[in-house]
Tab-separated table of C-alpha atoms in Angstrom:
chain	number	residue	atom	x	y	z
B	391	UNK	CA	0.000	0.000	0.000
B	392	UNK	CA	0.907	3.573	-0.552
B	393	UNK	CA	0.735	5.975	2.164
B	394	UNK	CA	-1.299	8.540	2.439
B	395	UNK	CA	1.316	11.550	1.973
B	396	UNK	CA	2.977	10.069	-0.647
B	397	UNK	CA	-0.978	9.305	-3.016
B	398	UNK	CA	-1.390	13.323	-1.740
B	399	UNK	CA	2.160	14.320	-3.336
B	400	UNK	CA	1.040	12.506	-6.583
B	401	UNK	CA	-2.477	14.339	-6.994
B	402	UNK	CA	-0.757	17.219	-6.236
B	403	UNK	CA	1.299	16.922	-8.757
B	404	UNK	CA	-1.119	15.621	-10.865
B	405	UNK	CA	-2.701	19.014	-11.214
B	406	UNK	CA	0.098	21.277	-11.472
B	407	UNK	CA	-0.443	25.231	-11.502
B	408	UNK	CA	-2.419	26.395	-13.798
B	409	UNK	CA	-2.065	29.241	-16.523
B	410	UNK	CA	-2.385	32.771	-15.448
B	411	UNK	CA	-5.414	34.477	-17.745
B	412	UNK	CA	-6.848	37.956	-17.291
B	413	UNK	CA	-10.773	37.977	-16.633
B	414	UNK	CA	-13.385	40.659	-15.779
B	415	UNK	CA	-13.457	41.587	-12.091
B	416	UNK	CA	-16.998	39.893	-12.275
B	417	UNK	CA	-15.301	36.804	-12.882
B	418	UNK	CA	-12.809	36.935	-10.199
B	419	UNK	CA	-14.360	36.024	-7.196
B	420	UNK	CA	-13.154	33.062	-5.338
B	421	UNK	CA	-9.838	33.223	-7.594
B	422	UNK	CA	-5.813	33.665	-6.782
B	423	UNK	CA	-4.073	37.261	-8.052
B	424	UNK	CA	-1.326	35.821	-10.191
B	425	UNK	CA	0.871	38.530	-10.136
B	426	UNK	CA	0.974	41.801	-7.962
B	427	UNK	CA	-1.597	45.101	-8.780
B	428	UNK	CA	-0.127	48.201	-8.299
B	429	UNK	CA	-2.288	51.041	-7.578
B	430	UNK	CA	-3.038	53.773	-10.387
B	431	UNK	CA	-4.330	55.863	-8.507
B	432	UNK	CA	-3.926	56.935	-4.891
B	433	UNK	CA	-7.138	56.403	-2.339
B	434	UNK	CA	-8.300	58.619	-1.736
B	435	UNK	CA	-7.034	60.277	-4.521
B	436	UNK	CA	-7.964	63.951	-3.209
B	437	UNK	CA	-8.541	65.517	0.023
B	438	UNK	CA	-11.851	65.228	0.851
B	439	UNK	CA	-14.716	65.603	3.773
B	440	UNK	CA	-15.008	62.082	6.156
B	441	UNK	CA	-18.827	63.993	7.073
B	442	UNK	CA	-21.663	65.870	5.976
B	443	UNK	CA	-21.047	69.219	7.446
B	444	UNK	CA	-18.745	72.635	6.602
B	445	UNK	CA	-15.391	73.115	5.870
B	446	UNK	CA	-13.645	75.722	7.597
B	447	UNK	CA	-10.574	76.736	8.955
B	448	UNK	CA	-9.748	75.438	12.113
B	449	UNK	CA	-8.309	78.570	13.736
B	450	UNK	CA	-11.305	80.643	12.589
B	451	UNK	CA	-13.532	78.361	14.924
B	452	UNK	CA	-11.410	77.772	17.787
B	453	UNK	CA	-13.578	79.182	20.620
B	454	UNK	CA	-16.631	77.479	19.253
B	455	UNK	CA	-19.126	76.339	21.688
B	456	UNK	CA	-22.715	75.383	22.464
B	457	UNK	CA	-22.852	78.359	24.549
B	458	UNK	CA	-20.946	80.612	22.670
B	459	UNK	CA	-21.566	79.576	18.847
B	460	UNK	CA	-19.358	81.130	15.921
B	461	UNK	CA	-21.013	82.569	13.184
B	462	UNK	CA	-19.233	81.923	9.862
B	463	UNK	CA	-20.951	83.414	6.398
B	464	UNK	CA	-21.366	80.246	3.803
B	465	UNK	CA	-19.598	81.150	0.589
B	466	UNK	CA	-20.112	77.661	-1.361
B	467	UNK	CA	-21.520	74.308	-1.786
B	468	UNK	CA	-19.614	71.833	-2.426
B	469	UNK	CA	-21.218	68.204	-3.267
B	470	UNK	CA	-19.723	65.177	-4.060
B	471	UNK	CA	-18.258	64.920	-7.288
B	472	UNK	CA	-17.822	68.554	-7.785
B	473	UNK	CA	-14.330	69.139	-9.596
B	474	UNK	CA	-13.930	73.050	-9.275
B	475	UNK	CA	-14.123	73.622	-4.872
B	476	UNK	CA	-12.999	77.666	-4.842
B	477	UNK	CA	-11.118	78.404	-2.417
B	478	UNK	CA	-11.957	78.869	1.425
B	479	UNK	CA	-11.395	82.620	2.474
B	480	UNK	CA	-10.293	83.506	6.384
B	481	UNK	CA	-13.372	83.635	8.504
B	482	UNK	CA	-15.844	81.782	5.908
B	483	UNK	CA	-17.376	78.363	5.484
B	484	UNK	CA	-18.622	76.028	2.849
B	485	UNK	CA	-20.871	73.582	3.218
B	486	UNK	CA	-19.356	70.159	2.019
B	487	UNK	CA	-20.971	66.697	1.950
B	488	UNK	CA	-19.251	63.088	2.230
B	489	UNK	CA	-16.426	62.534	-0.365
B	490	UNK	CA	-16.609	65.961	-2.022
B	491	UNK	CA	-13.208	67.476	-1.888
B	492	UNK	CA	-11.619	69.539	0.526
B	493	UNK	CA	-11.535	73.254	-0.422
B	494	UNK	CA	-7.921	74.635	-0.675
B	495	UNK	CA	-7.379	76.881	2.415
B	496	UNK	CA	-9.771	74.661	4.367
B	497	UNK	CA	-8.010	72.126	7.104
B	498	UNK	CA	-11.176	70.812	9.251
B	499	UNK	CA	-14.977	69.493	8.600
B	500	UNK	CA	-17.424	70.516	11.643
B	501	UNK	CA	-19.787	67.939	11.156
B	502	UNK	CA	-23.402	69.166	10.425
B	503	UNK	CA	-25.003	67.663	13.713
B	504	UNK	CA	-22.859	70.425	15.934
B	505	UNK	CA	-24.009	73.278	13.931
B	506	UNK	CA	-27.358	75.273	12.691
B	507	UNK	CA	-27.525	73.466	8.987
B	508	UNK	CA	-27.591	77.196	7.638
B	509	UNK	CA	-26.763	77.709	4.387
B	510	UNK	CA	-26.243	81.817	3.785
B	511	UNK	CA	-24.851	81.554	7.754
B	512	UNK	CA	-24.080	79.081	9.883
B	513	UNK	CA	-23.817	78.391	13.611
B	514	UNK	CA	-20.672	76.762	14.624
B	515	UNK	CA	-21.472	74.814	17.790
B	516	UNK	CA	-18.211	73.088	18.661
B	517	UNK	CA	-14.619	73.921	17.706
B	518	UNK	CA	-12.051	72.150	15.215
B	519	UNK	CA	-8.808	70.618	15.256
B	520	UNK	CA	-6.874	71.060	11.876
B	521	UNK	CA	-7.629	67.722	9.933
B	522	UNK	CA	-10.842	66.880	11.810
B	523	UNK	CA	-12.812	64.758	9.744
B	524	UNK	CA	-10.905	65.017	6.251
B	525	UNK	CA	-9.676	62.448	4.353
B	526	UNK	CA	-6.063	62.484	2.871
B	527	UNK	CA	-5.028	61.503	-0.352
B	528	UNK	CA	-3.249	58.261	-0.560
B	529	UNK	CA	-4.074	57.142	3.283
B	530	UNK	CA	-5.417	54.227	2.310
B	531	UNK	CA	-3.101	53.281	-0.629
B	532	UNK	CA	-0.626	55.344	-2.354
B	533	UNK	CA	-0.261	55.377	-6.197
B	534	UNK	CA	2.077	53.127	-7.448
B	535	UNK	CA	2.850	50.864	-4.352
B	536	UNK	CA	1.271	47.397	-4.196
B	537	UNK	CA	-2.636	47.664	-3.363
B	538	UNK	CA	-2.842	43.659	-4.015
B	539	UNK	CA	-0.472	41.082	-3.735
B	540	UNK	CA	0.553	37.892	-6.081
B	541	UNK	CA	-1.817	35.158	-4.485
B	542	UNK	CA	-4.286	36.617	-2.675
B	543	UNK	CA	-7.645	35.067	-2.658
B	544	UNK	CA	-9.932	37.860	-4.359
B	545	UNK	CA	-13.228	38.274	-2.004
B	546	UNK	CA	-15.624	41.395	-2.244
B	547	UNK	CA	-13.194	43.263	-0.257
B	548	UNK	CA	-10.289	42.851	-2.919
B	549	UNK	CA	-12.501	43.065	-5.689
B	550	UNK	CA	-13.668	46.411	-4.250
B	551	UNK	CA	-9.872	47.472	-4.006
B	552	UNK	CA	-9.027	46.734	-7.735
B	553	UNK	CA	-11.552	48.780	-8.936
B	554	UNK	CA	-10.915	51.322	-7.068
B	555	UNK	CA	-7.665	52.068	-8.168
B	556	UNK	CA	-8.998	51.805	-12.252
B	557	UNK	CA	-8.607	48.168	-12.840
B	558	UNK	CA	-11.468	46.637	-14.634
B	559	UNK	CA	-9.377	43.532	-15.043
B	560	UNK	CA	-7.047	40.793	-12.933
B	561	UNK	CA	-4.651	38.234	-14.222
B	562	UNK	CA	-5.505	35.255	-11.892
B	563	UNK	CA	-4.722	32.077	-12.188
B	564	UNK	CA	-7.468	30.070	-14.305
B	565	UNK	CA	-10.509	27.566	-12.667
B	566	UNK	CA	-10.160	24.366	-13.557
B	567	UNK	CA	-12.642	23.168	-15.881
B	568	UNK	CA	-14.003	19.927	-13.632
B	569	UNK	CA	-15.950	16.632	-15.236
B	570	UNK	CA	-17.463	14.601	-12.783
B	571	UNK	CA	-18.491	11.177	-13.108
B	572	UNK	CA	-20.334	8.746	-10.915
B	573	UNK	CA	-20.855	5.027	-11.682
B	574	UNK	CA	-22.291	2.068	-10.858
B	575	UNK	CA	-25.369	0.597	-12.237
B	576	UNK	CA	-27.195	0.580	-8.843
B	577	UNK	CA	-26.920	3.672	-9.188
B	578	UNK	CA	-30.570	5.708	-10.042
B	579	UNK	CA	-31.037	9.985	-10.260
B	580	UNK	CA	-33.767	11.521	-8.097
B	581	UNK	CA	-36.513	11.630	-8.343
B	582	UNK	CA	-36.950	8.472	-10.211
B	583	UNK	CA	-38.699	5.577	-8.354
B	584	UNK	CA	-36.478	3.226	-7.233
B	585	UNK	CA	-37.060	-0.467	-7.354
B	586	UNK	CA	-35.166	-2.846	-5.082
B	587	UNK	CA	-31.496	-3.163	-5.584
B	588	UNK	CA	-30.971	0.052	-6.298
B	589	UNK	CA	-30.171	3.696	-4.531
B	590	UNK	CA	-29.787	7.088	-5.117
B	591	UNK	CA	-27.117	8.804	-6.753
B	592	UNK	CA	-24.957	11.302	-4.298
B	593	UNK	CA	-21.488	11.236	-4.869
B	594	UNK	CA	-21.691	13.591	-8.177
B	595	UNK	CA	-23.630	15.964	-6.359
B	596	UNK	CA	-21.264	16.539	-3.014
B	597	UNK	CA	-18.210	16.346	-5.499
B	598	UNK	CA	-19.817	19.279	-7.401
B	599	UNK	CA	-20.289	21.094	-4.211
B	600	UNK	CA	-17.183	20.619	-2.976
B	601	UNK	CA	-15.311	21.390	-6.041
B	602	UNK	CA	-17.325	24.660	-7.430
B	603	UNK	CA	-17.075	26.557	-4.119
B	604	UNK	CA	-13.140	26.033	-4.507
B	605	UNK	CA	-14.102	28.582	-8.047
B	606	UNK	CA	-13.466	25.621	-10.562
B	607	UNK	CA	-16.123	25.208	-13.813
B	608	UNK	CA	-17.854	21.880	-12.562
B	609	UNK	CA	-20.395	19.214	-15.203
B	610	UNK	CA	-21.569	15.935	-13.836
B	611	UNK	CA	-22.399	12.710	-15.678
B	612	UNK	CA	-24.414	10.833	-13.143
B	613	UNK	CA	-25.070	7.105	-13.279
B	614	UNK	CA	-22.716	5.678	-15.828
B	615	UNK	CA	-23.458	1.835	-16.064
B	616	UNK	CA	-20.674	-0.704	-15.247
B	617	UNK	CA	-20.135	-1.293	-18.956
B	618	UNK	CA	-16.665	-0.435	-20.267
B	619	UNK	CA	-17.649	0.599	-23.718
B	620	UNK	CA	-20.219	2.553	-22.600
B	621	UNK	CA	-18.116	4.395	-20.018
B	622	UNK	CA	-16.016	5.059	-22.887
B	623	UNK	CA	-18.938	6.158	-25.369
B	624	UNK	CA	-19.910	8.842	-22.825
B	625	UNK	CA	-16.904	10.368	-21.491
B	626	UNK	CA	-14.285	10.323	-24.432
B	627	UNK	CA	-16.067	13.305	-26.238
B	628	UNK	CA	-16.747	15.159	-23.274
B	629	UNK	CA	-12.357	14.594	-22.631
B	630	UNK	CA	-11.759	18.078	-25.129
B	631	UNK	CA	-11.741	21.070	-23.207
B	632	UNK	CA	-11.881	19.285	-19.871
B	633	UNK	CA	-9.108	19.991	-17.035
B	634	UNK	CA	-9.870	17.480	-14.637
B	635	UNK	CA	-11.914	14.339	-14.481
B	636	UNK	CA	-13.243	13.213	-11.099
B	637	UNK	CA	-14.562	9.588	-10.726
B	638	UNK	CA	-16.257	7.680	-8.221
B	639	UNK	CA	-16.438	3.702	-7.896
B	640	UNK	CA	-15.570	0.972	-9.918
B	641	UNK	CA	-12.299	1.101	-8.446
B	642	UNK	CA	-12.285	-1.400	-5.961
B	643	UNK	CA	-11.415	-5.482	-6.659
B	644	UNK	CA	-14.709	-6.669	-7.838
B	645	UNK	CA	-16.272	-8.377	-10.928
B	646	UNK	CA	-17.699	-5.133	-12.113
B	647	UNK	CA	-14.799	-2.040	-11.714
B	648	UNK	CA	-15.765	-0.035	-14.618
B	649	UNK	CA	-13.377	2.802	-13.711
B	650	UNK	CA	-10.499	0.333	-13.438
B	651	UNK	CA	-11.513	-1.983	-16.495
B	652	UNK	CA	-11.663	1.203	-18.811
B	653	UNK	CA	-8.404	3.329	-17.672
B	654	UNK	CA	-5.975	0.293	-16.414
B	655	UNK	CA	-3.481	0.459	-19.680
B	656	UNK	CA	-4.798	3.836	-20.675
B	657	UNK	CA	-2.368	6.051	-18.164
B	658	UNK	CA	-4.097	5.757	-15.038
B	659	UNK	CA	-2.717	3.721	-12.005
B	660	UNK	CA	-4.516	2.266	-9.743
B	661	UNK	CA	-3.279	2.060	-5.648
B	662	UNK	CA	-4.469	0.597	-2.264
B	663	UNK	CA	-3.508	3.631	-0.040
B	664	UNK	CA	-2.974	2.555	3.692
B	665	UNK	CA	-6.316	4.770	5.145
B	666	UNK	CA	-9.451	4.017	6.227
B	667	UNK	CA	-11.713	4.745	4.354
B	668	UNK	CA	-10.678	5.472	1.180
B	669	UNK	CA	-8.201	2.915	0.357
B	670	UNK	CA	-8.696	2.436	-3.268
B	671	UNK	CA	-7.394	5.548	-5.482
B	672	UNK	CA	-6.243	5.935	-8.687
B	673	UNK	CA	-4.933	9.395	-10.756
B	674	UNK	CA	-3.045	9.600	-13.997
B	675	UNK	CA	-3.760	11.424	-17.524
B	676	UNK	CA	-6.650	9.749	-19.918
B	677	UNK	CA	-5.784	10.930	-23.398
B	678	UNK	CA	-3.421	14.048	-21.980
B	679	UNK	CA	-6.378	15.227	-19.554
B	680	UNK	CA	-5.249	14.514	-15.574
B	681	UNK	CA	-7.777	11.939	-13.965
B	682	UNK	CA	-8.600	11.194	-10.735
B	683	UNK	CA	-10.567	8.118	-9.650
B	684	UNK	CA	-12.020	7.602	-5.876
B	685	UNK	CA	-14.109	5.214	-4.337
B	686	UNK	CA	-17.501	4.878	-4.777
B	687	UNK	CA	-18.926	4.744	-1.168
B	688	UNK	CA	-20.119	8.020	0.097
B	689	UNK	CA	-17.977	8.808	2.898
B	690	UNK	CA	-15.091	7.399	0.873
B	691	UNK	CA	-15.914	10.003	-1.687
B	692	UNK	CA	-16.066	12.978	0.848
B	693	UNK	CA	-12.980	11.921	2.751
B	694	UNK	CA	-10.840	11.501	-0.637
B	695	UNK	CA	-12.296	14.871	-1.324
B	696	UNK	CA	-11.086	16.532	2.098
B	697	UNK	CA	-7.741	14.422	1.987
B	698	UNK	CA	-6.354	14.544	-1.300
B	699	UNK	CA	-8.527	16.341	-4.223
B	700	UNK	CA	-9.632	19.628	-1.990
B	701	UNK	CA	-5.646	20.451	-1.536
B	702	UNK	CA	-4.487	19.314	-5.214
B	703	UNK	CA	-7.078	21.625	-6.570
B	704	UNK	CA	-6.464	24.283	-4.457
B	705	UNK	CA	-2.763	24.227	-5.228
B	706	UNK	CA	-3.552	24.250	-8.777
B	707	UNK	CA	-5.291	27.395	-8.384
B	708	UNK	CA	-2.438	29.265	-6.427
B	709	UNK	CA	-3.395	29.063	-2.967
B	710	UNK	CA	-0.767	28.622	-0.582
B	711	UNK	CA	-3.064	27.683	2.561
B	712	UNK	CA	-4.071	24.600	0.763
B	713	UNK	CA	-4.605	21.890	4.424
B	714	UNK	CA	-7.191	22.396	6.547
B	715	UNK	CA	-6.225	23.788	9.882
B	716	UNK	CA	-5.601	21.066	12.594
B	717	UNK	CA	-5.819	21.115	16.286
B	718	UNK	CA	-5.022	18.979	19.027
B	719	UNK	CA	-8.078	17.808	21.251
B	720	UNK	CA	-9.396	15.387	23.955
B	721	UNK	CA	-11.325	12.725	22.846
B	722	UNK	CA	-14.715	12.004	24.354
B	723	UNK	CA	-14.553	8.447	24.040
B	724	UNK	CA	-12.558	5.506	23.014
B	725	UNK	CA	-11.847	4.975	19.210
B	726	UNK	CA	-10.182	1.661	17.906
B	727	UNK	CA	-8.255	1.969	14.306
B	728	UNK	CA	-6.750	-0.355	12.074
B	729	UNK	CA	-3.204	-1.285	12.530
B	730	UNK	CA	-1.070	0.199	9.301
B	731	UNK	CA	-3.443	2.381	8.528
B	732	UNK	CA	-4.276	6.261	8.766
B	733	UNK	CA	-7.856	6.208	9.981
B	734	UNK	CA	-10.180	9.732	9.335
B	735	UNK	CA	-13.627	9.820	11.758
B	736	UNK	CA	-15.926	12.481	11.546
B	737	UNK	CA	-16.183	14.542	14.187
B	738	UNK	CA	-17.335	17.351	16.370
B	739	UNK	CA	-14.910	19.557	17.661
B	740	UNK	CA	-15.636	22.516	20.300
B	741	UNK	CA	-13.713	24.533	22.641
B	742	UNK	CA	-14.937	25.329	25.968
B	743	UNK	CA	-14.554	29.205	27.489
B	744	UNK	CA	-10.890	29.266	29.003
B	745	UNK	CA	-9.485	25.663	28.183
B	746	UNK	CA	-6.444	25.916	25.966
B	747	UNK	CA	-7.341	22.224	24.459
B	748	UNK	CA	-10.642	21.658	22.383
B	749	UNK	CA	-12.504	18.564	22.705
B	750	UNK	CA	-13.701	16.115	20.009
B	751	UNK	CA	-16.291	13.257	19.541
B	752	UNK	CA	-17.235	10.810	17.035
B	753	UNK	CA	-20.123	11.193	15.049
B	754	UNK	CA	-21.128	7.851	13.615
B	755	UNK	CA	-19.015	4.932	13.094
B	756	UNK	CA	-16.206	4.381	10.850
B	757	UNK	CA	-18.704	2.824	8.351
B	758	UNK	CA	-18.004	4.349	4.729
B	759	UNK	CA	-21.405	4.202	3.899
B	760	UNK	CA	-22.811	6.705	7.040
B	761	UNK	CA	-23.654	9.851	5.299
B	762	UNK	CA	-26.077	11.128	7.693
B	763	UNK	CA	-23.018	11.336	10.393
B	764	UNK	CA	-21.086	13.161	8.390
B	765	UNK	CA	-23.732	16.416	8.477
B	766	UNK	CA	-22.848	16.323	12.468
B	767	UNK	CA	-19.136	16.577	11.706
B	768	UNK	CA	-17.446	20.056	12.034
B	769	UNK	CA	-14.125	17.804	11.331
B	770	UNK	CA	-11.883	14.961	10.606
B	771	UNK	CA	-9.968	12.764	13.665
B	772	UNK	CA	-7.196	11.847	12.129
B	773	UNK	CA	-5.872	8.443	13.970
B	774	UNK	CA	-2.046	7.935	12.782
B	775	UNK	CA	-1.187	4.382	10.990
B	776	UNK	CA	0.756	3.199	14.307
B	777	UNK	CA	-2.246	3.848	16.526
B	778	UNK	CA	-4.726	1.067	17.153
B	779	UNK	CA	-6.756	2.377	19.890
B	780	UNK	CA	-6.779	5.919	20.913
B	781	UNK	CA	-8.231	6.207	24.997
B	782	UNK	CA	-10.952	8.470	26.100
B	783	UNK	CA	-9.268	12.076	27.231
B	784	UNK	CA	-6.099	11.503	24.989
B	785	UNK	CA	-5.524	14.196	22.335
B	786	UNK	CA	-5.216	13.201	18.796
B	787	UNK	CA	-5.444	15.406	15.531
B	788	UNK	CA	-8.415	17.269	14.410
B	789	UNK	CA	-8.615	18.729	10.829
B	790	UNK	CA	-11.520	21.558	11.312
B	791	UNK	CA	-13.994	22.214	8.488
């Protein structure tokens, strides 16, 4: 048997990077930055007013108060977006609004709420410190450093940044274009009726899931019958223009592998990694497009996921944070394991208020084939391949969700 670092290295590698492309910043979200933005513009890229209120000069308003208001004469408006602010003379005001720009001889905002909202006069009600409420240009960012750096994950936030300094487009590095397959001739699609002998199809559907919220381009062929020719008949012309194909079952050692009948010879390779569950994996390229084949049980299918697909993809796409984070924590009760093998549990993992070490439980049995435990889990235990019994209140690993 393989182990289970050494199958991960192989997906992994499998994949590779992908090409950097430049897309809308529509398209973005969920992608890595490929290479570093610089900013074209400063932000802000004027002085301008943090409040609704009246630019002034501070010293003109200095002995301002409730009791003793300052009465400045209003000169100008000055919205936001207006390009032409005149300039502030000694011992006037102009009302300003959010954003508009800063008046040249102005070096404070009194914000509207301390003052008489007059507009030919105005009542100042409190005094000013110079830069009260203004905005300088390039605070935020500063034209021509780096606003956004080579593999950041692009969110609203960073989105938000790149247009803001006049970038309509980002070179990221490009989704993966995702076909995946389930098999099995048991298998039948809801909402058909089902007649005994056979179950639903799931395993496309939480592979699709899990693989479009990583921001990769994701079809499904549900249901392929274990017939090699027509697993062949299907997929081949689907193979052009495809990145990645994802299968599950019909890997295992019975009569009726349809994964492994079709690919063995064809530049796939087929291994029994040393983890439970899981154990039967395959990856290589079909035709020049990478392949990766996983078992066909459920849980199989979402721990293969979690282990080894989940960080190959991500990788591929440029992350750098590509494992889930892991903790240590107690265990609630006693869990038995396999000898030789890396055993992954679902589990619930919380921390209580003040304890430096979380605490973790099982949620259903090791059973491949108990999906409804796995909607408890918040994580994976991860049981090591010389550990045969882990005690209640030892700590063991805990990959969080």
């Amino acid at each position: 048997m393989i182990s289970v670092d050494d199958y991960r290295a192989s997906v992994t590698e499998l994949l590779g990077r992908r090409d950097p492309v430049r897309r809308p910043l529509g398209e973005c979200a969920g992608l890595v930055l490929a290479e570093d933005v610089l900013a074209g513009v400063s932000l802000p890229p004027f002085d301008n007013s943090a409040m609704d209120g009246y630019a002034v000069r501070a010293a003109d308003v200095a002995g301002a108060s409730a009791d003793h208001p300052v009465e400045l004469p209003v000169t100008a408006d000055i919205p936001a977006g207006r390009t032409d602010p005149p300039e502030l003379a000694t011992g006037t005001a102009h009302r300003i609004m959010t954003g508009a720009p800063m008046p040249p001889g102005a070096d404070a905002v009194v914000m509207v709420e301390h003052t008489d909202g007059g507009t030919e006069n105005v009542l100042i009600r409190e005094a000013a410190t110079v830069d009260a409420h203004v905005r300088h240009a390039g605070e935020d960012v500063a034209k021509g450093t780096v606003a956004l750096s080579a593999g950041t994950v692009l969110g609203p936030p960073q989105l938000g940044l790149a247009s803001a300094v006049g970038l309509d487009r980002l070179t990221v590095w490009a989704p993966l274009r995702v076909l995946v397959v389930s098999t099995g001739s048991e298998l039948v699609v809801p909402p058909a009726e089902l007649r005994f002998g056979q179950i639903y199809e799931s395993n496309s559907i939480m592979l699709e899931a899990g693989i479009r919220a990583l921001g990769c381009e994701v079809e499904i062929v549900r249901s392929v019958v274990d017939d090699v020719d027509e697993f062949r008949r299907i997929l081949e012309p689907k193979l052009s223009g495809t990145d990645l194909v994802v299968t599950s079952g019909g890997v295992s050692a019975g009569a009726y592998e349809v994964v492994k009948d079709a690919l063995t010879g064809a530049g796939v390779t087929f291994s029994k990694v040393a983890m439970q569950p899981g154990g039967p994996q395959g990856n290589g390229r079909w035709q020049g497009v990478p392949v990766v084949t996983l078992p066909g049980n459920p849980v199989s299918v979402l721990v293969s996921f979690e282990v080894f697909l989940r960080p190959a993809i991500l990788s591929a796409l440029g992350h750098t944070a590509v494992s889930r984070h892991r903790v240590r924590a107690r265990l609630t009760e006693r869990l038995k394991s396999p000898a030789g093998r890396r055993q992954f549990r679902r589990g619930y993992y919380w921390q209580l208020e003040g304890e430096v070490t979380g605490e973790v439980g099982p949620r259903g049995g090791p059973g491949s084939h108990l999906l409804a435990a796995f909607t408890q889990a918040n994580c994976l235990i991860v049981l090591p391949e010389d550990v045969t019994e882990a005690a209640e209140g030892s700590e063991v690993d805990v990959l969080l969700f």
